[in-house]
CSV table of C-alpha atoms in Angstrom, one decimal:
chain,number,residue,atom,x,y,z
A,128,MET,CA,13.7,36.7,33.0
A,129,HIS,CA,10.9,34.9,33.2
A,130,ILE,CA,8.6,34.0,30.1
A,131,THR,CA,5.8,32.4,30.3
A,132,LEU,CA,4.3,30.5,26.8
A,133,ASN,CA,0.5,29.6,27.2
A,134,LEU,CA,-0.2,26.8,25.2
A,135,SER,CA,-3.8,24.8,24.5
A,136,GLY,CA,-4.5,21.5,23.4
A,137,PRO,CA,-2.9,17.9,24.9
A,138,TYR,CA,0.5,19.2,25.6
A,139,GLY,CA,-0.6,21.2,28.6
A,140,ALA,CA,-0.2,25.2,29.2
A,141,ASN,CA,2.1,27.7,31.5
A,142,LEU,CA,5.3,25.8,30.0
A,143,SER,CA,8.4,28.2,30.5
A,144,ASP,CA,11.7,28.4,29.0
A,145,THR,CA,13.2,26.6,32.1
A,146,ASP,CA,11.5,23.4,31.0
A,147,PRO,CA,13.7,21.9,28.5
A,148,GLU,CA,12.0,18.3,28.7
A,149,ARG,CA,8.7,19.8,27.4
A,150,LEU,CA,10.4,22.3,25.0
A,151,ARG,CA,12.2,19.1,23.4
A,152,GLU,CA,9.0,17.3,23.2
A,153,LEU,CA,7.3,20.1,21.2
A,154,SER,CA,10.4,20.2,18.9
A,155,HIS,CA,10.0,16.6,18.2
A,156,ARG,CA,6.6,16.3,17.9
A,157,SER,CA,6.7,19.4,15.2
A,158,VAL,CA,9.1,17.1,13.0
A,159,LYS,CA,6.9,14.3,13.3
A,160,VAL,CA,3.7,15.9,12.1
A,161,SER,CA,5.8,17.4,9.2
A,162,ILE,CA,7.3,14.0,7.9
A,163,ILE,CA,4.0,12.8,8.4
A,164,ILE,CA,2.2,15.5,6.0
A,165,VAL,CA,4.9,14.9,3.6
A,166,LEU,CA,4.8,11.2,3.7
A,167,GLY,CA,1.0,11.5,3.4
A,168,ALA,CA,0.8,14.1,0.3
A,169,MET,CA,3.3,11.5,-1.5
A,170,ILE,CA,1.0,8.6,-1.0
A,171,THR,CA,-2.0,10.8,-1.7
A,172,LEU,CA,-0.2,12.2,-5.4
A,173,GLY,CA,1.0,9.0,-6.4
A,174,ASN,CA,-2.3,6.8,-6.1
A,175,VAL,CA,-4.2,9.4,-7.7
A,176,ALA,CA,-1.9,9.4,-10.5
A,177,VAL,CA,-2.3,5.4,-10.6
A,178,LEU,CA,-5.9,6.2,-10.1
A,179,LEU,CA,-6.0,8.2,-13.4
A,180,VAL,CA,-4.9,5.4,-15.4
A,181,ILE,CA,-6.0,2.0,-14.1
A,182,THR,CA,-9.4,3.2,-14.1
A,183,SER,CA,-9.3,3.0,-17.9
A,184,SER,CA,-7.4,0.2,-20.2
A,185,VAL,CA,-4.1,0.0,-20.1
A,186,ALA,CA,-2.4,-2.7,-22.7
A,187,GLY,CA,-1.7,-6.3,-21.7
A,188,TRP,CA,-3.7,-5.8,-18.4
A,189,SER,CA,-6.6,-7.8,-18.0
A,190,ARG,CA,-9.8,-6.8,-16.1
A,191,ASN,CA,-9.2,-9.0,-13.3
A,192,SER,CA,-5.7,-7.3,-12.7
A,193,ARG,CA,-7.3,-3.7,-12.7
A,194,TYR,CA,-10.1,-4.7,-10.4
A,195,PHE,CA,-7.3,-6.1,-8.1
A,196,LEU,CA,-4.9,-3.0,-8.7
A,197,LEU,CA,-7.8,-0.6,-8.1
A,198,SER,CA,-8.2,-2.4,-4.8
A,199,LEU,CA,-4.7,-1.9,-4.0
A,200,THR,CA,-4.9,1.4,-4.8
A,201,ALA,CA,-7.9,2.3,-2.6
A,202,ALA,CA,-6.3,0.5,0.3
A,203,ASP,CA,-2.9,2.5,-0.2
A,204,SER,CA,-4.7,6.0,-0.5
A,205,ALA,CA,-6.8,5.1,2.5
A,206,PHE,CA,-2.9,5.9,4.5
A,207,GLY,CA,-3.0,9.5,3.0
A,208,LEU,CA,-6.8,10.6,3.0
A,209,LEU,CA,-8.0,8.5,6.4
A,210,VAL,CA,-5.5,7.0,8.4
A,211,MET,CA,-3.2,10.1,8.7
A,212,PRO,CA,-5.8,13.0,8.8
A,213,LEU,CA,-7.6,11.0,11.6
A,214,ASN,CA,-4.5,10.3,13.8
A,215,LEU,CA,-3.1,14.1,13.2
A,216,TRP,CA,-6.5,15.6,14.3
A,217,VAL,CA,-7.0,13.6,17.0
A,218,SER,CA,-3.5,14.4,18.2
A,219,LEU,CA,-3.6,18.2,17.4
A,220,LEU,CA,-7.3,19.3,18.7
A,221,LYS,CA,-8.2,16.4,21.5
A,222,ASP,CA,-7.1,16.6,25.1
A,223,TYR,CA,-6.6,13.6,26.6
A,224,THR,CA,-7.2,11.9,30.1
A,225,GLU,CA,-7.2,8.5,31.8
A,226,GLY,CA,-9.9,6.3,30.5
A,227,PRO,CA,-11.6,4.4,27.4
A,228,ASP,CA,-11.8,7.3,24.7
A,229,ALA,CA,-14.8,6.8,22.5
A,230,LEU,CA,-13.2,8.9,19.3
A,231,CYS,CA,-9.8,7.0,20.0
A,232,HIS,CA,-11.0,3.6,19.8
A,233,VAL,CA,-12.8,4.5,16.5
A,234,VAL,CA,-9.4,5.9,14.9
A,235,ALA,CA,-7.5,2.8,16.1
A,236,PHE,CA,-10.0,0.5,14.5
A,237,CYS,CA,-9.6,2.7,11.3
A,238,ASN,CA,-6.0,2.4,11.6
A,239,ALA,CA,-6.0,-1.6,12.0
A,240,THR,CA,-8.6,-1.8,9.3
A,241,VAL,CA,-6.7,-0.4,6.5
A,242,TYR,CA,-3.2,-1.9,7.6
A,243,SER,CA,-4.9,-5.0,7.3
A,244,THR,CA,-6.8,-4.5,4.0
A,245,CYS,CA,-3.9,-3.6,2.4
A,246,MET,CA,-1.8,-7.3,3.3
A,247,TYR,CA,-5.1,-9.0,2.2
A,248,THR,CA,-4.8,-7.2,-1.2
A,249,LEU,CA,-1.2,-7.8,-1.6
A,250,ALA,CA,-2.2,-11.2,-1.1
A,251,THR,CA,-4.8,-11.4,-3.2
A,252,ILE,CA,-2.8,-9.9,-6.0
A,253,SER,CA,0.1,-12.5,-5.8
A,254,LEU,CA,-2.1,-15.2,-5.9
A,255,GLU,CA,-3.7,-13.7,-9.0
A,256,ARG,CA,-0.8,-13.6,-10.9
A,257,TYR,CA,0.4,-16.9,-9.2
A,258,ILE,CA,-2.7,-18.5,-11.3
A,259,ALA,CA,-2.4,-16.7,-14.3
A,260,VAL,CA,1.4,-18.0,-14.7
A,261,PHE,CA,1.1,-21.4,-13.6
A,262,TYR,CA,-2.4,-22.5,-14.5
A,263,PRO,CA,-3.2,-20.4,-17.7
A,264,LEU,CA,-5.4,-22.9,-19.4
A,265,GLN,CA,-7.7,-22.7,-16.4
A,266,TYR,CA,-7.3,-19.1,-15.6
A,267,SER,CA,-10.5,-18.1,-16.9
A,268,THR,CA,-12.3,-20.9,-14.8
A,269,LEU,CA,-10.4,-20.0,-12.0
A,270,MET,CA,-10.6,-16.1,-11.8
A,271,THR,CA,-13.9,-15.7,-13.0
A,272,ARG,CA,-15.3,-12.2,-12.3
A,273,LYS,CA,-17.4,-13.2,-9.6
A,274,ARG,CA,-14.4,-14.7,-7.8
A,275,THR,CA,-12.3,-11.9,-8.5
A,276,LEU,CA,-14.8,-9.4,-6.6
A,277,LEU,CA,-15.5,-12.0,-4.1
A,278,LEU,CA,-11.5,-11.8,-3.5
A,279,ILE,CA,-11.7,-8.2,-3.2
A,280,ALA,CA,-14.7,-8.1,-0.9
A,281,PHE,CA,-12.9,-10.7,1.3
A,282,ALA,CA,-10.0,-8.4,1.8
A,283,TRP,CA,-11.9,-5.5,2.7
A,284,CYS,CA,-14.6,-7.1,4.8
A,285,PHE,CA,-13.1,-9.5,6.9
A,286,PRO,CA,-10.6,-7.5,8.5
A,287,PRO,CA,-13.2,-5.3,10.1
A,288,PHE,CA,-14.7,-8.0,11.5
A,289,LEU,CA,-11.9,-9.3,12.9
A,290,LEU,CA,-10.6,-6.2,14.6
A,291,SER,CA,-14.4,-5.0,15.8
A,292,PRO,CA,-13.2,-5.2,19.3
A,293,ILE,CA,-11.0,-2.8,19.0
A,294,SER,CA,-13.9,-0.3,17.9
A,295,PHE,CA,-15.6,-0.6,21.8
A,296,PRO,CA,-14.4,1.4,24.4
A,297,ASP,CA,-15.5,-0.9,27.1
A,298,GLY,CA,-14.3,-4.3,25.1
A,299,ILE,CA,-11.2,-6.4,25.7
A,300,ILE,CA,-8.7,-4.0,24.0
A,301,GLU,CA,-7.9,-1.0,25.2
A,302,VAL,CA,-6.9,2.0,23.5
A,303,HIS,CA,-4.7,4.9,24.4
A,304,PHE,CA,-2.8,7.7,22.0
A,305,SER,CA,0.9,7.4,22.2
A,306,THR,CA,2.6,11.1,22.1
A,307,ALA,CA,5.9,8.9,20.8
A,308,SER,CA,4.1,7.9,17.4
A,309,LEU,CA,1.1,10.3,17.5
A,310,VAL,CA,-1.2,7.5,16.8
A,311,CYS,CA,-4.4,5.7,18.7
A,312,ASN,CA,-2.6,2.4,19.4
A,313,PRO,CA,-4.2,-0.6,21.0
A,314,SER,CA,-3.0,-1.6,24.3
A,315,TYR,CA,-2.1,-5.4,23.2
A,316,SER,CA,-0.2,-6.4,26.6
A,317,THR,CA,-4.0,-6.3,28.0
A,318,ASN,CA,-4.9,-9.3,26.0
A,319,VAL,CA,-2.2,-11.2,24.7
A,320,ALA,CA,-4.1,-13.9,23.0
A,321,TYR,CA,-6.0,-11.6,20.7
A,322,SER,CA,-3.0,-9.7,20.0
A,323,LEU,CA,-1.0,-12.9,18.7
A,324,SER,CA,-4.4,-14.2,17.1
A,325,LEU,CA,-4.4,-11.4,15.2
A,326,THR,CA,-0.5,-11.5,13.9
A,327,CYS,CA,-1.4,-15.3,13.0
A,328,LEU,CA,-4.8,-14.3,11.4
A,329,ILE,CA,-3.4,-11.3,9.2
A,330,PHE,CA,0.4,-10.9,8.7
A,331,PHE,CA,1.4,-14.2,9.0
A,332,PRO,CA,-0.7,-15.9,6.2
A,333,CYS,CA,-0.4,-13.2,3.9
A,334,SER,CA,3.5,-13.2,4.2
A,335,ILE,CA,3.3,-16.8,3.1
A,336,VAL,CA,0.9,-16.6,0.0
A,337,MET,CA,3.0,-13.8,-0.9
A,338,THR,CA,6.6,-15.4,-0.2
A,339,TYR,CA,5.4,-18.7,-1.9
A,340,ALA,CA,3.5,-16.9,-4.9
A,341,ASN,CA,6.2,-14.7,-6.0
A,342,LEU,CA,9.1,-17.2,-5.3
A,343,ARG,CA,7.3,-19.3,-7.7
A,344,VAL,CA,6.8,-16.9,-9.8
A,345,TRP,CA,10.3,-15.3,-9.9
A,346,CYS,CA,11.7,-19.3,-10.4
A,347,ALA,CA,9.7,-19.8,-13.5
A,348,ALA,CA,10.8,-16.2,-14.9
A,349,LYS,CA,14.6,-16.8,-14.1
A,350,ARG,CA,14.2,-20.3,-15.7
A,351,GLN,CA,12.6,-19.0,-19.1
A,352,THR,CA,15.2,-16.2,-19.1
A,353,LEU,CA,17.9,-18.7,-18.8
A,354,LYS,CA,16.4,-20.7,-22.2
A,355,LEU,CA,16.1,-17.3,-23.8
A,356,ARG,CA,19.6,-16.5,-23.4
A,357,LYS,CA,20.6,-20.1,-24.6
A,358,TYR,CA,18.7,-19.9,-27.5
A,359,SER,CA,18.6,-16.6,-28.8
A,360,CYS,CA,22.1,-14.8,-28.3
A,361,ALA,CA,20.1,-11.4,-29.3
A,362,ARG,CA,18.8,-12.2,-25.6
A,363,ARG,CA,21.6,-11.9,-23.9
A,364,SER,CA,21.6,-8.5,-23.2
A,365,ARG,CA,18.2,-8.5,-21.8
A,366,PRO,CA,17.7,-7.6,-18.1
A,367,ASN,CA,16.4,-9.7,-15.6
A,368,VAL,CA,13.0,-8.3,-15.1
A,369,ALA,CA,11.8,-10.7,-12.4
A,370,SER,CA,14.5,-9.6,-10.0
A,371,ARG,CA,13.7,-5.9,-10.9
A,372,VAL,CA,10.2,-6.2,-10.1
A,373,LEU,CA,9.7,-9.4,-7.7
A,374,VAL,CA,12.7,-9.0,-5.4
A,375,PRO,CA,11.9,-5.0,-4.7
A,376,VAL,CA,8.2,-5.7,-3.9
A,377,MET,CA,9.1,-8.5,-1.4
A,378,ALA,CA,11.9,-6.4,-0.2
A,379,ALA,CA,9.6,-3.3,0.7
A,380,TYR,CA,7.1,-5.4,2.1
A,381,PHE,CA,8.9,-7.4,4.5
A,382,THR,CA,11.2,-4.1,5.4
A,383,CYS,CA,7.9,-1.8,6.2
A,384,TRP,CA,5.7,-4.4,7.6
A,385,THR,CA,7.7,-6.8,9.6
A,386,PRO,CA,9.0,-4.2,12.5
A,387,CYS,CA,5.9,-2.9,13.0
A,388,MET,CA,4.4,-7.0,13.9
A,389,ALA,CA,7.6,-7.8,15.6
A,390,THR,CA,7.3,-4.5,18.1
A,391,MET,CA,3.5,-5.7,18.4
A,392,ILE,CA,4.5,-9.0,19.7
A,393,TYR,CA,6.9,-7.7,22.0
A,394,ASN,CA,4.9,-5.2,23.4
A,395,ALA,CA,2.2,-7.8,23.8
A,396,ILE,CA,4.7,-10.3,25.3
A,397,SER,CA,7.1,-7.7,27.5
A,398,GLY,CA,4.5,-5.6,28.4
A,399,SER,CA,7.3,-2.6,27.9
A,400,SER,CA,7.5,-0.2,25.0
A,401,VAL,CA,10.3,0.4,22.8
A,402,PRO,CA,12.2,4.1,22.2
A,403,GLU,CA,10.1,6.9,21.2
A,404,TRP,CA,11.9,7.3,18.1
A,405,VAL,CA,12.0,3.5,17.4
A,406,GLU,CA,8.2,3.9,17.9
A,407,PHE,CA,7.4,6.4,15.4
A,408,VAL,CA,9.2,4.6,12.5
A,409,VAL,CA,7.5,1.4,13.2
A,410,VAL,CA,4.3,2.4,13.5
A,411,TRP,CA,4.4,4.6,10.5
A,412,LEU,CA,6.7,2.7,8.5
A,413,PRO,CA,3.9,0.4,6.8
A,414,THR,CA,2.3,3.8,5.2
A,415,SER,CA,5.8,4.0,3.2
A,416,ASN,CA,4.4,0.9,1.5
A,417,GLY,CA,1.2,2.5,-0.2
A,418,PHE,CA,4.0,5.1,-2.1
A,419,LEU,CA,6.3,1.7,-2.6
A,420,ASN,CA,3.6,0.2,-4.3
A,421,CYS,CA,3.3,3.0,-7.0
A,422,ILE,CA,6.7,2.4,-8.0
A,423,PHE,CA,6.9,-1.4,-8.3
A,424,TYR,CA,3.1,-2.2,-9.2
A,425,PHE,CA,2.5,0.7,-11.9
A,426,TRP,CA,5.7,3.1,-13.0
A,427,ILE,CA,8.4,0.2,-13.5
A,428,ASN,CA,5.7,-1.1,-16.5
A,429,ARG,CA,6.3,0.9,-19.8
A,430,ASN,CA,2.9,0.4,-20.7
A,431,PHE,CA,1.7,2.2,-17.6
A,432,ARG,CA,4.1,5.1,-18.1
A,433,ARG,CA,3.0,5.8,-21.9
A,434,LYS,CA,-1.0,5.6,-20.6
A,435,PHE,CA,-0.1,8.1,-18.1
A,436,ASN,CA,1.9,10.4,-20.5
A,437,LEU,CA,-0.7,10.7,-22.9
A,438,ILE,CA,-3.6,11.4,-20.3
A,439,LEU,CA,-1.3,14.1,-18.8
A,440,GLN,CA,-1.3,14.8,-22.5
A,441,ARG,CA,-5.0,14.9,-23.4
A,442,LEU,CA,-5.9,16.7,-20.0
A,443,ALA,CA,-3.2,19.9,-21.3
A,444,LEU,CA,-5.1,20.0,-24.5
A,445,SER,CA,-8.6,20.2,-22.8
A,446,LEU,CA,-7.4,22.4,-20.2
A,447,CYS,CA,-5.3,24.5,-21.9
A,448,PRO,CA,-5.2,24.4,-26.1
A,449,LYS,CA,-3.7,27.5,-26.6
A,450,LEU,CA,-0.6,26.6,-24.6
A,451,ALA,CA,-0.4,23.0,-25.8
A,452,ASP,CA,-0.5,24.7,-29.8
A,453,THR,CA,2.3,26.7,-28.8
A,454,LEU,CA,4.3,23.6,-27.2
A,455,GLY,CA,3.0,22.0,-30.5
A,456,CYS,CA,1.3,19.3,-28.9
A,457,SER,CA,-1.6,17.5,-30.5
A,458,TYR,CA,-4.3,15.0,-30.0
A,459,PRO,CA,-3.2,11.2,-30.2
A,460,SER,CA,-3.6,10.0,-33.4
A,461,THR,CA,-5.9,7.2,-34.6
A,462,ALA,CA,-2.6,5.1,-35.1
A,463,GLN,CA,-2.2,5.4,-31.2
A,464,PHE,CA,-5.7,4.7,-30.2
A,465,THR,CA,-5.6,1.1,-32.2
A,466,SER,CA,-2.0,0.6,-31.0
A,467,GLY,CA,-2.8,-0.7,-28.0
A,468,PHE,CA,-2.0,2.1,-25.6
A,469,LEU,CA,-5.9,3.5,-25.5
A,470,ASP,CA,-7.4,0.4,-26.8
A,471,ASN,CA,-10.4,-1.7,-24.9
A,472,ASN,CA,-8.7,-4.7,-23.1
A,473,ASN,CA,-12.2,-6.4,-22.7
A,474,SER,CA,-11.8,-6.8,-26.2
A,475,VAL,CA,-9.4,-9.1,-25.5
A,476,HIS,CA,-9.6,-12.7,-24.2
A,477,GLU,CA,-9.4,-12.3,-20.6
A,478,ARG,CA,-7.1,-15.3,-20.0
A,479,SER,CA,-4.7,-14.4,-22.5
A,480,SER,CA,-4.8,-10.6,-21.2
A,481,SER,CA,-4.1,-11.7,-17.6
A,482,VAL,CA,-1.0,-13.8,-19.0
A,483,SER,CA,0.3,-11.0,-21.1
A,484,SER,CA,0.0,-8.7,-17.8
A,485,THR,CA,1.7,-11.4,-15.8
A,486,CYS,CA,4.5,-12.1,-18.4
A,487,THR,CA,5.6,-8.8,-18.5
A,488,LEU,CA,8.1,-10.0,-16.0
A,489,LEU,CA,9.6,-11.7,-19.0
A,490,THR,CA,9.5,-9.2,-22.0
A,491,LEU,CA,9.4,-5.7,-20.8
A,492,ALA,CA,12.9,-4.2,-21.5
């Protein structure tokens, strides 16, 4: 008995049950699409929750800190709201042919820009915290509002300028749609020099800044913790918050980004590709950093969790007051508004607030 499956789209038509290779390809593709959708939903929901909190004041977070964290949230949200929908739409609806494809060039440009912006933003956050810890008296002079916004603008504007050759169909970089990773990938092997220069201008500088700044802050926090344990027996049971925050941040960064960069360099130099599932994992692994950032930069902070609970309580009261009355909920009292959870951080001196947000490495229990 012969059964013919008529399927339209980039994966062809007239597939029969006697073609196991094509059926296996379709099965793998459905699994990959499911993974991408779940990951995109996690990233989007996590960053929406973060956005609800940091758009208002959080105790111990300065105005500059909120600017940088808003930039990071926007960059991470772009993974779920821009990168994933664009690549899924291209993979599901467009029928690919050989030769330059203007749409795929645009999608590849968006992918590379979001990835690069995220790395630059992480580097600027590390730099701001380094200045707050080691130059607290000069913080207000070094990290003015104008300089903060310039750093954020650089993180968002320099990557599009640097990656603009990818967007031109007839440019120096060829772009193809990869059925292995379901992504419009630049063919870096066609221009090895440009590929290596991208790595040297994006990944390595950001990694060096993050590693140096976070390592110095971690060492300072470690020394401070040892002093507290030496002179105060009551603090002997205090957990090492520096290790709980900085170590996971750096571990997640290098775990998510290093395989992708190493694969790009390997493809550019060798001219060959890695196995199918290896390519899928290393291409989409950096997007998971957008979800992990929500945990390490935000949810581990006790003030953030308290503010989020208060926001949820106020939303529940406004949307469903009868249910809130049934559950015994009430609006936050005046004491709560003045206790620091709902206060306006701008009334606190900028330098002191920034130092406070950074030194949660030492004081957060």
